[in-house]
CSV table of C-alpha atoms and ligand atoms in Angstrom, one decimal:
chain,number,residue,atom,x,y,z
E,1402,UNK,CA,22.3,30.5,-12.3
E,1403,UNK,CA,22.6,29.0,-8.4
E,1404,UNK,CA,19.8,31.5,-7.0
E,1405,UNK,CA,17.7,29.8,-4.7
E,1406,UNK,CA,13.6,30.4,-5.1
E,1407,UNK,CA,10.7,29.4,-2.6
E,1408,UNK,CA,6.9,29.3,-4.0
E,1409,UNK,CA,4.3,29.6,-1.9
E,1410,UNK,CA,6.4,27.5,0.8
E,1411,UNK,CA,4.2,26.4,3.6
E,1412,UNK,CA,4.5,24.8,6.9
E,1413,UNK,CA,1.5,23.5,9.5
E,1414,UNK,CA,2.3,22.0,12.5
E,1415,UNK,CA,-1.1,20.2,13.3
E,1416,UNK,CA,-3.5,23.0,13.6
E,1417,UNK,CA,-1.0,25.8,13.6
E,1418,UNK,CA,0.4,27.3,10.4
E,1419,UNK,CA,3.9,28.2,11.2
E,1420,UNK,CA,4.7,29.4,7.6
E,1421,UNK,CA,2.5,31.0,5.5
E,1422,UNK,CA,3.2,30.8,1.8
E,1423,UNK,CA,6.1,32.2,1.2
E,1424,UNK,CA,7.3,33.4,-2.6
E,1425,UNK,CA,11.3,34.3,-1.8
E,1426,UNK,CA,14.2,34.7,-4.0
E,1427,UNK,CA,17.7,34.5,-3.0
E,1428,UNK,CA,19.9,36.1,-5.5
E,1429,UNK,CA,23.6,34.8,-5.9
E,1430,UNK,CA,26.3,36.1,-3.6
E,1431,UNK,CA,24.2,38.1,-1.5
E,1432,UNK,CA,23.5,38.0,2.4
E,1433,UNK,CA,20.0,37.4,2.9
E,1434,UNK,CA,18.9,37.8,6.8
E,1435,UNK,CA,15.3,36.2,8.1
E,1436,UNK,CA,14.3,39.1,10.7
E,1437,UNK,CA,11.2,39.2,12.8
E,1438,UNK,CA,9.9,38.3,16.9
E,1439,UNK,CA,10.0,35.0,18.0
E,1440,UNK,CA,7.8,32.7,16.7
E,1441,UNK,CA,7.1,34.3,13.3
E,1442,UNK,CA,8.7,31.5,11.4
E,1443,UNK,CA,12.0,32.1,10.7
E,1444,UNK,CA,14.1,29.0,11.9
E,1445,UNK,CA,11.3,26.7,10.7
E,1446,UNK,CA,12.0,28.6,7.0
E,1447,UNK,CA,15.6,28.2,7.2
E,1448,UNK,CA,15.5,24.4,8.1
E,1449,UNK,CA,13.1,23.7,5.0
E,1450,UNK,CA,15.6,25.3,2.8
E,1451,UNK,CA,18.2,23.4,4.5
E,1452,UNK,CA,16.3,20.2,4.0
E,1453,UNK,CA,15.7,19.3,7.9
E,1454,UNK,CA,12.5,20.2,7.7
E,1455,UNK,CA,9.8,19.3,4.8
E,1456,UNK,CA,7.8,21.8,3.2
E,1457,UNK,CA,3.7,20.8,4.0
E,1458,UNK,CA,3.2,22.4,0.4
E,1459,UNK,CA,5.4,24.6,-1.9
E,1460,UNK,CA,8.3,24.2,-3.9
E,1461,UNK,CA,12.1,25.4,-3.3
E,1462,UNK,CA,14.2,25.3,-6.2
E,1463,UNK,CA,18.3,26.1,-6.3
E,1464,UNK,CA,20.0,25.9,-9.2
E,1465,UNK,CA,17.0,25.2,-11.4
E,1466,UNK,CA,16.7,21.5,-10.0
E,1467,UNK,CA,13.7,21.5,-7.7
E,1468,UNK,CA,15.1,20.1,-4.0
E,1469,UNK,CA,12.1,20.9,-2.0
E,1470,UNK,CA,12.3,17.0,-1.0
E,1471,UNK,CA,15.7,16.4,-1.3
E,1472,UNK,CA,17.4,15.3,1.9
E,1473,UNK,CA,19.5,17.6,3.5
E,1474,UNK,CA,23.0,15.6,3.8
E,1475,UNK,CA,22.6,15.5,-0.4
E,1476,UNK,CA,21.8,19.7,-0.5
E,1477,UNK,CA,25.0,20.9,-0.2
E,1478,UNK,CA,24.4,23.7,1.9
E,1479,UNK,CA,26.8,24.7,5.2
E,1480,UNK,CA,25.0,25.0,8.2
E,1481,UNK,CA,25.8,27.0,11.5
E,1482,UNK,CA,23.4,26.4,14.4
E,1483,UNK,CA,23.0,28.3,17.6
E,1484,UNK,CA,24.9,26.0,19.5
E,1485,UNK,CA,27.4,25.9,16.7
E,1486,UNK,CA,27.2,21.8,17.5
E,1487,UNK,CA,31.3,21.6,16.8
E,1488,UNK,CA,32.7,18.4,18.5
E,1489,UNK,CA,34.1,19.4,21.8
E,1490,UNK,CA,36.7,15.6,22.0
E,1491,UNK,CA,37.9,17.1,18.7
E,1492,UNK,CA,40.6,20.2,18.0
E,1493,UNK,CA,40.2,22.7,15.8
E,1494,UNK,CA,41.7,21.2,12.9
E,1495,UNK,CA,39.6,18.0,12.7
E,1496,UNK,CA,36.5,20.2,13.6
E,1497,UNK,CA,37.0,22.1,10.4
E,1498,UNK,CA,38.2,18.9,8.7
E,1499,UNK,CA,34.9,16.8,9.8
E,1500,UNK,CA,33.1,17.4,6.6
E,1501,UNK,CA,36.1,16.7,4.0
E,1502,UNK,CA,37.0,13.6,5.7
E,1503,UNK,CA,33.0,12.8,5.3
E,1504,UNK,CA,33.0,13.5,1.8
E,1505,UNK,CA,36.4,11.4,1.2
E,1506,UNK,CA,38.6,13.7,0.4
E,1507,UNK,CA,42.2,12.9,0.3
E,1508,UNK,CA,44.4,13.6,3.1
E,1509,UNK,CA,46.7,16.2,1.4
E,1510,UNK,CA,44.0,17.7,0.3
E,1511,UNK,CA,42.0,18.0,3.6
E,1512,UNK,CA,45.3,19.4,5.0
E,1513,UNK,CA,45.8,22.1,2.5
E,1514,UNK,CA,42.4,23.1,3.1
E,1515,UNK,CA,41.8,23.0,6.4
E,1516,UNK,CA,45.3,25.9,6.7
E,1517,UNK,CA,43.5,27.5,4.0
E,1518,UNK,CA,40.4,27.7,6.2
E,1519,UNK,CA,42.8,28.5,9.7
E,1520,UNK,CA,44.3,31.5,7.7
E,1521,UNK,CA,41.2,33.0,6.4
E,1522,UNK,CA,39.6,33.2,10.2
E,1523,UNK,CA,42.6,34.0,11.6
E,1524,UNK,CA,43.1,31.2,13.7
E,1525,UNK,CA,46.1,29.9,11.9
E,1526,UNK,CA,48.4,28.5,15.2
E,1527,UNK,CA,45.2,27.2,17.3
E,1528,UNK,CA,45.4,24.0,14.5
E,1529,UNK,CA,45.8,21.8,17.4
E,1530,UNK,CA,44.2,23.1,20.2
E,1531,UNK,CA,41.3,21.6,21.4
E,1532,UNK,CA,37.7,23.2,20.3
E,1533,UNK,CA,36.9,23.5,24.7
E,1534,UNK,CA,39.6,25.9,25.6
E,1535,UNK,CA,38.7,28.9,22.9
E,1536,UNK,CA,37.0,31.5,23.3
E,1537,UNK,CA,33.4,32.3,22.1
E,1538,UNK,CA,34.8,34.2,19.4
E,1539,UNK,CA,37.3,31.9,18.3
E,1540,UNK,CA,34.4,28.7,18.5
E,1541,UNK,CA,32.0,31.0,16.6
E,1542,UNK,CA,35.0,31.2,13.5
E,1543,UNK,CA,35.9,27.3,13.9
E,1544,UNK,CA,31.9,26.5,13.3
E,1545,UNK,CA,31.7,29.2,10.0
E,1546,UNK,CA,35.0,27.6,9.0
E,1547,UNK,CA,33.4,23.9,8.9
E,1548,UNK,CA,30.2,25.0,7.7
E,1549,UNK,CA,32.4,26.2,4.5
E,1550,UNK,CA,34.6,23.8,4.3
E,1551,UNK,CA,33.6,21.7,1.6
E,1552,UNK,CA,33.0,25.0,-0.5
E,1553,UNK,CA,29.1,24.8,-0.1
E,1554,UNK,CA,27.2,26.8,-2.7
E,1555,UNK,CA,24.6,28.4,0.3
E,1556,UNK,CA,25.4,29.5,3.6
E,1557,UNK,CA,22.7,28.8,6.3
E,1558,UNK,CA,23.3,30.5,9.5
E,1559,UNK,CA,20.7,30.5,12.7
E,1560,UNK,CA,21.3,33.3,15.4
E,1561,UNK,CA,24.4,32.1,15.1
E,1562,UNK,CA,26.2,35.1,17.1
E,1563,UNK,CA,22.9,35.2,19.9
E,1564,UNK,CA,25.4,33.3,22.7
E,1565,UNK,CA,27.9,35.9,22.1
E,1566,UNK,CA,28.2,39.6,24.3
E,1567,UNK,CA,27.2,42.4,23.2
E,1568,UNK,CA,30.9,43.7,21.8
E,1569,UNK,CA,31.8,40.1,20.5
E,1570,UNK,CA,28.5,39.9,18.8
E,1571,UNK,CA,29.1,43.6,17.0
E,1572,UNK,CA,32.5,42.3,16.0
E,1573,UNK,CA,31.9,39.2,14.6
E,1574,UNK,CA,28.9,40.4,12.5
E,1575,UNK,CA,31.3,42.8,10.7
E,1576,UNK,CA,33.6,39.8,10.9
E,1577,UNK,CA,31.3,37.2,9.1
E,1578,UNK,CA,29.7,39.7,6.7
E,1579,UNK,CA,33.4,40.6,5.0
E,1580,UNK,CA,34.1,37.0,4.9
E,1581,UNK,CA,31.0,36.4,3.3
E,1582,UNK,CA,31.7,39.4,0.7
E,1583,UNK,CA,35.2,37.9,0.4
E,1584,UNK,CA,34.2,34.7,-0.6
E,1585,UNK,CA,31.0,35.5,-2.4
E,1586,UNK,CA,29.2,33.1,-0.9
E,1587,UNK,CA,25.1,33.1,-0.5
E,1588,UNK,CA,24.2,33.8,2.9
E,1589,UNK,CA,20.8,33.0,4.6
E,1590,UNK,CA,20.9,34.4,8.2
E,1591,UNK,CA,18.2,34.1,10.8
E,1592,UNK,CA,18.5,37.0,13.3
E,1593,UNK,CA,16.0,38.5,15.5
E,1594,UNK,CA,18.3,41.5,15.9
E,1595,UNK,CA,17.2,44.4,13.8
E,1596,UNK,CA,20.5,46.0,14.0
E,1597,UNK,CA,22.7,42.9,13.6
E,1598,UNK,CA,20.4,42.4,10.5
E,1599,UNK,CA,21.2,46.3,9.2
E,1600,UNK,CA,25.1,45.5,9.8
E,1601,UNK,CA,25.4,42.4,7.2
E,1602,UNK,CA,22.6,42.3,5.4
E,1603,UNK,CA,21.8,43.3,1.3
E,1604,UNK,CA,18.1,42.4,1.6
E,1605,UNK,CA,16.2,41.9,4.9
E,1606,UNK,CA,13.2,39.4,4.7
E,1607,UNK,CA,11.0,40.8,7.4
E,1608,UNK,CA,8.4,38.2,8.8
E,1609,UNK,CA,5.7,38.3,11.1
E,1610,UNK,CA,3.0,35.1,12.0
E,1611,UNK,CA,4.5,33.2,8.7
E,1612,UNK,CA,4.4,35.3,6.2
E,1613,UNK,CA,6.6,37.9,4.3
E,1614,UNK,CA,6.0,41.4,5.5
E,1615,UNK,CA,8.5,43.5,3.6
E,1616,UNK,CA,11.4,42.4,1.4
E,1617,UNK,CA,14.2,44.7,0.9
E,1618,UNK,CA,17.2,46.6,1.2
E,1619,UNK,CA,17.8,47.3,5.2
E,1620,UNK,CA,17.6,51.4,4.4
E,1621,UNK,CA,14.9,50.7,2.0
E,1622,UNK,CA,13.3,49.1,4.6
E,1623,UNK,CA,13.9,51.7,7.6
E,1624,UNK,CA,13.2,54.5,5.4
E,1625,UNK,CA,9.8,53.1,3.7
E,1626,UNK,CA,8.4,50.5,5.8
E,1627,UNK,CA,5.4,49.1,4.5
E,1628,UNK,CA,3.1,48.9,7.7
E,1629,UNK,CA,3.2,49.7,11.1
E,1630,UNK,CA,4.5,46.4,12.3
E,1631,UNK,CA,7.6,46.8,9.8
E,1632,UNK,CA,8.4,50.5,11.0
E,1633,UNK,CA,8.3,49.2,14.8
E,1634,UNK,CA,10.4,46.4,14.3
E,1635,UNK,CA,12.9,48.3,12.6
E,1636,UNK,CA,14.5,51.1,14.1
E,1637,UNK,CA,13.6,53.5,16.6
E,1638,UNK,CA,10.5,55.1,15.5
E,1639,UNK,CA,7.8,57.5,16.5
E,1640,UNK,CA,4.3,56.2,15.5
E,1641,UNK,CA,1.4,58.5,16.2
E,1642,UNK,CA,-2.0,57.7,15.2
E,1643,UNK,CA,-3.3,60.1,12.8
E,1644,UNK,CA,-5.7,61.7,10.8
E,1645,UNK,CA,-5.0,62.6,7.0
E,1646,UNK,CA,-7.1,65.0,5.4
E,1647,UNK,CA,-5.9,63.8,1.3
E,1648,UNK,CA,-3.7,66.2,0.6
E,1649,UNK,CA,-0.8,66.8,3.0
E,1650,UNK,CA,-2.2,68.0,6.3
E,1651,UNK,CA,-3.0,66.1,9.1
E,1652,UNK,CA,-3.6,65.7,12.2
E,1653,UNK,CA,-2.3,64.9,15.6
E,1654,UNK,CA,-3.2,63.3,18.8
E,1655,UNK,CA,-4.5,66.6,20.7
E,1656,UNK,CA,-5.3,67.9,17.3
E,1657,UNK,CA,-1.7,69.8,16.2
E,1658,UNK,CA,-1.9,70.1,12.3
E,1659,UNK,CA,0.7,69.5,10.5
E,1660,UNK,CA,2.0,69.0,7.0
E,1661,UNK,CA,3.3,65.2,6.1
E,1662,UNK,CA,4.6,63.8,2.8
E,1663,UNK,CA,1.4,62.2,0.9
E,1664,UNK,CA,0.4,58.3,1.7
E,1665,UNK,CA,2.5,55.4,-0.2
E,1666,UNK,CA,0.8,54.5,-3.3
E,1667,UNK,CA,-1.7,52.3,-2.7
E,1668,UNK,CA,-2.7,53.2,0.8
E,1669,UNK,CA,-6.2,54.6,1.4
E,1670,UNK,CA,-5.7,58.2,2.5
E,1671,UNK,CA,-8.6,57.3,4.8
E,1672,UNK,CA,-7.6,54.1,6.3
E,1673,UNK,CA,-6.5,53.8,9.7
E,1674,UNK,CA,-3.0,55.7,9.3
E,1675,UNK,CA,-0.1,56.4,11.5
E,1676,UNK,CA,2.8,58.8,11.2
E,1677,UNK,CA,6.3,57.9,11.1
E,1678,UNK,CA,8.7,60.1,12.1
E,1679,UNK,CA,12.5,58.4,12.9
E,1680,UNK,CA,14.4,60.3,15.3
E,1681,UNK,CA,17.2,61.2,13.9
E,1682,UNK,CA,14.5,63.7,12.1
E,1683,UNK,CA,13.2,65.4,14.8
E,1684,UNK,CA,15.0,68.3,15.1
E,1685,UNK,CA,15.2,70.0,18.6
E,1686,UNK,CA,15.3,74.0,18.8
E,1687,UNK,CA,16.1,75.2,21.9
E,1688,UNK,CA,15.9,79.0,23.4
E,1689,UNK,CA,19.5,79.1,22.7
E,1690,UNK,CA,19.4,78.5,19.1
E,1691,UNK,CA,18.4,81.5,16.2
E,1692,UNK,CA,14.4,81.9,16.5
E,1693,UNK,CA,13.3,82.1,13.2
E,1694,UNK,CA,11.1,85.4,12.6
E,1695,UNK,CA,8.1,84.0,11.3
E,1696,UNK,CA,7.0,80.5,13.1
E,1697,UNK,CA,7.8,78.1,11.2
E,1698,UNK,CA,5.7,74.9,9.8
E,1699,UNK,CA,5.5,71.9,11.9
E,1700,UNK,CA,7.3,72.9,14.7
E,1701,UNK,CA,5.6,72.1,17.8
E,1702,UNK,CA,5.9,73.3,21.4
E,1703,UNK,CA,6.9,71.0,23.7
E,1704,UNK,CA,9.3,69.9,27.5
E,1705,UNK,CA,12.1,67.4,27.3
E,1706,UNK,CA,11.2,64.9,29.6
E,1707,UNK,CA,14.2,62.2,29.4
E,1708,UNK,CA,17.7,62.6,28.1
E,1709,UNK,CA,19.9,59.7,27.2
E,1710,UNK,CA,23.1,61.3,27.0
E,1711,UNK,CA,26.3,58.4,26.1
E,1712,UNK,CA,28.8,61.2,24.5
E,1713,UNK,CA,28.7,60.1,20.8
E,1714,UNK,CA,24.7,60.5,20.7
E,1715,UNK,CA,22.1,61.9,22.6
E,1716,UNK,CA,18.7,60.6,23.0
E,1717,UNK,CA,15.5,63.1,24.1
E,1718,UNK,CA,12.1,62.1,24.6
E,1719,UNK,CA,9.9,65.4,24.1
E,1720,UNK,CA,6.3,65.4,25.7
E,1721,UNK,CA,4.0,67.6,23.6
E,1722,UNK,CA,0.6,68.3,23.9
E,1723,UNK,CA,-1.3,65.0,23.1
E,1724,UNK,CA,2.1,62.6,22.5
E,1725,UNK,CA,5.6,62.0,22.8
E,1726,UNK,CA,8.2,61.9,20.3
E,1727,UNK,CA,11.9,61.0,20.8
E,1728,UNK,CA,14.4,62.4,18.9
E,1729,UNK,CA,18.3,61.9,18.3
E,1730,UNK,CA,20.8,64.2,18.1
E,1731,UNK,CA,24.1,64.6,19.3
E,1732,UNK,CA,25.4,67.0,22.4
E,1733,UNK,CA,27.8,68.8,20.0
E,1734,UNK,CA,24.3,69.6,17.8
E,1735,UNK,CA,22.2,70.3,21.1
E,1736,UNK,CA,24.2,71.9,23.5
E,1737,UNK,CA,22.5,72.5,27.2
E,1738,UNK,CA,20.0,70.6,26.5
E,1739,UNK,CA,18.4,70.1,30.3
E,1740,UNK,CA,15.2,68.2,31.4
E,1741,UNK,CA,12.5,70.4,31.7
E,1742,UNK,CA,13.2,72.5,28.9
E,1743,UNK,CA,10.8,73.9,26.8
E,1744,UNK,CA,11.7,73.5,23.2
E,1745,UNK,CA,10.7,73.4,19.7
E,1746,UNK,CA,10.2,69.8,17.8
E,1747,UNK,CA,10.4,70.7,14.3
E,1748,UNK,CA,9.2,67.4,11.9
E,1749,UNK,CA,10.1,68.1,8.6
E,1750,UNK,CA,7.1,67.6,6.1
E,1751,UNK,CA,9.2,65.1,4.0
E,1752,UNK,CA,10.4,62.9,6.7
E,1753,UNK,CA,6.5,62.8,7.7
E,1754,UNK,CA,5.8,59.0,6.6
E,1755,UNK,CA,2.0,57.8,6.7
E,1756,UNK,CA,1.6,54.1,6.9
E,1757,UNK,CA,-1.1,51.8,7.1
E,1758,UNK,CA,-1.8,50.9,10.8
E,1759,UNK,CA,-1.0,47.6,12.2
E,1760,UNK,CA,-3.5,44.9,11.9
E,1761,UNK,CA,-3.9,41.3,12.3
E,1762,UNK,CA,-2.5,39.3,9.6
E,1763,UNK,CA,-4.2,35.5,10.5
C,2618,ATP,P1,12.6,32.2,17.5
C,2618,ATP,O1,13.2,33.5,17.1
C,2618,ATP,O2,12.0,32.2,18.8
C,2618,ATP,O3,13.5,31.0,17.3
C,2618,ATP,P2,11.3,31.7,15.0
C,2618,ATP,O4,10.8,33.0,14.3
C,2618,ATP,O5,12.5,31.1,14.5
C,2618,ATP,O6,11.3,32.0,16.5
C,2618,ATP,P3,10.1,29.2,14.6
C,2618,ATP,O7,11.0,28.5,15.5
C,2618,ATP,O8,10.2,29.0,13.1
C,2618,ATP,O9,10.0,30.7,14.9
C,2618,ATP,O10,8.6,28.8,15.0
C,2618,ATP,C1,7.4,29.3,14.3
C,2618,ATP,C2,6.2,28.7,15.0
C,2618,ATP,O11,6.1,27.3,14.7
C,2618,ATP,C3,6.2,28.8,16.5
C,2618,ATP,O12,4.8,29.1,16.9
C,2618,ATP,C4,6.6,27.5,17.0
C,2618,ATP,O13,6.1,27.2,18.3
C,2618,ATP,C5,6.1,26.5,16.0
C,2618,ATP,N1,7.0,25.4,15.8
C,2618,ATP,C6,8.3,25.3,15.4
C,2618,ATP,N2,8.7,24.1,15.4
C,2618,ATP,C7,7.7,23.3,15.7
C,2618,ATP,C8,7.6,21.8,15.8
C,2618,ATP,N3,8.6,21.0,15.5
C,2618,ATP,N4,6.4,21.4,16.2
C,2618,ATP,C9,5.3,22.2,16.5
C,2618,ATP,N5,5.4,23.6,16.4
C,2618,ATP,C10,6.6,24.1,16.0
């Protein structure tokens, strides 16, 4: 058992509370990512579990010895920063060697290891190059490389793709998450990218103001957010405020009825509610397609008002009566769709999600 567990982890800087008692566990050889806006907590989380930061109360165990004040160079965990910090007067080899050497190891040793290391990112004739003339890609491997060196039993990782293009970024997130499934290691990774975090990670850890929000799978997550908050932050979604009458019909902005999947257990039906709808299930009908002969349920009238349009998807907002709603498809699925169009939004009762509204958590 190496699973890594917070308790009610807290941390106040002076007046402000920038964590808020936090319960987490990490299970073994997952990838865990810390996702929410800036601010909510997340780096100053990761640096109390790797030790640079102490807890103001709470406990963080790993491995069943309690190291909530155990000082980070003695934790044993890999770190990758940002900045990736890797010693630019140094090359690649005694980058990735930096920690062995640190730790004594012998010299054939930190030699087999370190082409053990090159081989597995893929860097295995850039041994002697200097760490200043690779590119951002290459840098971002040397850093995950020393950070794993010396076979570290918890991988720490903050935004450590955010300095990296858009195309780099997607690549190395695949890149890094089959490494990590490769070597089985435990992954923490801060991100405030809700896609990167859907990419790598088993469980997202959503935050927001310090404290846990939703913990969960990343489709768990997108399909049954918890709150308002968790549904906006991830995915594209369309929230409308809404009335529920208690039993499956409710009501719209502008007052369209229509008929939604019940309230999550433990919601008040007659709370402050929104709807969630995700695009994807919104499903345009336009004059083109089959009309059905009776109208059908929760289909509303409405004009296309925008179309994103990049080949492999396609992107409509839809203004009806009262709201907007944006829904995805693809041009094979909605051919001649124009702007301007009157069509049909159909929102299918059972992708109809009520969730509580957002509120202020302090
Ligand atoms: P970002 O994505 O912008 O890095 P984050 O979610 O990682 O944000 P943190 O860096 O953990 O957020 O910061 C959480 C809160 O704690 C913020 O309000 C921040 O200003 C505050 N904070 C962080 N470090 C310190 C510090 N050393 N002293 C005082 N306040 C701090």
């Amino acid at each position: 058992m190496t699973h890594l567990t917070l308790q009610a982890v807290t941390k106040q800087f002076g007046a402000a509370r920038a964590v808020d008692s936090v319960d987490l566990t990490v299970p073994d050889g997952k990838l865990v990512c810390f996702l929410g806006p800036s601010g909510c907590g997340k780096t100053t989380l990761l640096r109390m579990i790797a030790g640079l930061e102490m807890p103001s109360a709470g406990s963080i165990t790993f491995a069943g010895n309690d190291i909530t004040r155990v000082p980070a160079n003695q934790r044993d965990f890999g770190m990758v920063f940002q900045s990736l910090a890797l010693f630019p007067h140094m090359t690649v080899a005694e980058n990735i060697a930096y920690p062995l050497k640190l730790r004594k190891t012998g010299k054939t040793e930190q030699t087999r290891r370190v082409a053990e290391l090159l081989d597995l990112i893929q860097l295995p004739h850039m041994a002697a190059r200097p760490v200043t003339q690779l590119s951002g890609g290459q840098r971002q491997r040397v850093a995950i490389a020393r950070a794993i060196a010396s076979s570290p039993k918890l991988l720490l990782l903050d935004e450590p793709l955010s300095a990296l293009d858009a195309k780099l970024r997607e690549a190395m997130q695949v890149e890094i998450r089959l490494l990590q499934q490769r070597l089985g290691i435990t992954t923490i990774m801060v991100t405030h990218d809700q896609r990167e975090a859907m990419t790598m990670a088993d469980l997202i850890v959503v935050m927001e103001k310090g404290r846990i929000a939703q913990v969960g799978k990343p489709l768990d997550i997108y399909r049954d957010p918890v709150s308002e908050f968790v549904a906006d932050f991830i995915g594209l979604g369309n929230i409308l405020p809404v009335t529920f009458d208690g039993r499956g019909g409710a009501s719209l902005p502008g007052g369209t009825q229509i008929t939604v999947a019940s309230p999550a257990r433990g919601l008040d039906a007659r709370g402050d509610l929104r709807l969630l709808i995700r695009p994807e299930d919104v499903h345009v009908r336009t004059a083109n397609d089959a009309v059905p002969q009776t109208p059908r349920a929760n289909c509303l009238p409405g004009t296309v008002t925008f179309i994103r349009d990049v080949g492999a998807s396609l992107e409509a907002t839809i203004d009806c009566a009262g709201f907007t709603l944006t829904a995805a498809t693809t041009p094979r699925e909605t051919p001649g769709l124009e702007l301007g169009m009157p069509v049909m939004a159909e929102l299918p009762a059972h992708a109809c999600k009520l969730i509580a509204a957002r509120t202020a958590v302090h």
